[in-house]
């Protein structure tokens, strides 16, 4: 099947079988532009669920593989014009790194759910696999795909706000306010299990989104942080509420708050960035609006598909003014950009500023460094923890 004159990108999926949440989101995002075909998968370790999932998705039974190893071997044995080109990883966190490394080493590009790994050591192993394979690696930091997040990044980068002084990011949910993980709720159960979720609970699940968004829009790297991790629900094994003070390069300061026990909150991701001339405010629950406030003139309301948007923003728009630019569309922007890099044979992801930028290995390493710095600082006596120092230490101890 073709879109225009270009053959669709063939992709496979590990995880995402019936009853899973994020796998369906990836499939919708990949399908939105008609540029991908799902051709194979290892959707579940349960044989029956795997086969039912494949059948429901219209997958050839011969390409519904029992394991990831079988998928990689089976696809590699097919003619080049038939085998998958990209593996989408939508499993719980503990399988992200082994699946990514195996797929990269087998010659396939990877689009992975976040966080990229259980810890920074695994993230560095993925980085090494990307380098030796020459394949592309993308990460599903979905919120960076929203058009008005791109507009916010543009306005900061061109100096509209002046020198950045303050970055405030909050990600507030309430769905884990009760011990539903102990009651067998599937999504809650694995996200609060250290063996499957990794070092952080709320920290790894949504704290990484908040951190990536703050660095991406501000264009500044966090140099040091001071953290507090809390577990409010008795018996829970990972954090469900985190906070941090941030010191950015250039002297800017920041505050990050992420919580999954804010009872009544839905998906309250909000970012505010303030410079010497003014500030901007964006919220995921009102994603079509970017508010700009100034010292010397009235506030501005910038709207998706409205006048005055940068070309980098309009390239990510999909609907006329007044129509919602939502979560699936933002996710699809990442898949579209990733697909163009695959088609173009790009050896590395495009840098921000290119129309087809997408989050990749650099964002993954930054967010995993953030997770480990938060844990080290919260559990130690030091007032501040340096992200660069921690990453250097982990690189020094990584296998050659």
Tab-separated table of C-alpha atoms in Angstrom, residues 6 16 28 47 76 99 197 204 214 246 273 286 330 334 366:
chain	number	residue	atom	x	y	z
A	6	UNK	CA	5.935	6.643	-1.223
A	16	UNK	CA	0.241	-3.307	23.401
A	28	UNK	CA	-3.700	5.603	16.346
A	47	UNK	CA	-0.376	-16.865	23.720
A	76	UNK	CA	15.078	-10.335	9.569
A	99	UNK	CA	13.855	-4.648	23.463
A	197	UNK	CA	8.641	0.451	36.586
A	204	UNK	CA	9.565	8.052	36.058
A	214	UNK	CA	10.759	22.309	30.910
A	246	UNK	CA	16.022	23.416	39.712
A	273	UNK	CA	8.447	30.301	31.606
A	286	UNK	CA	-6.211	23.711	27.211
A	330	UNK	CA	0.573	15.621	18.986
A	334	UNK	CA	6.250	12.640	16.471
A	366	UNK	CA	18.620	13.779	30.121
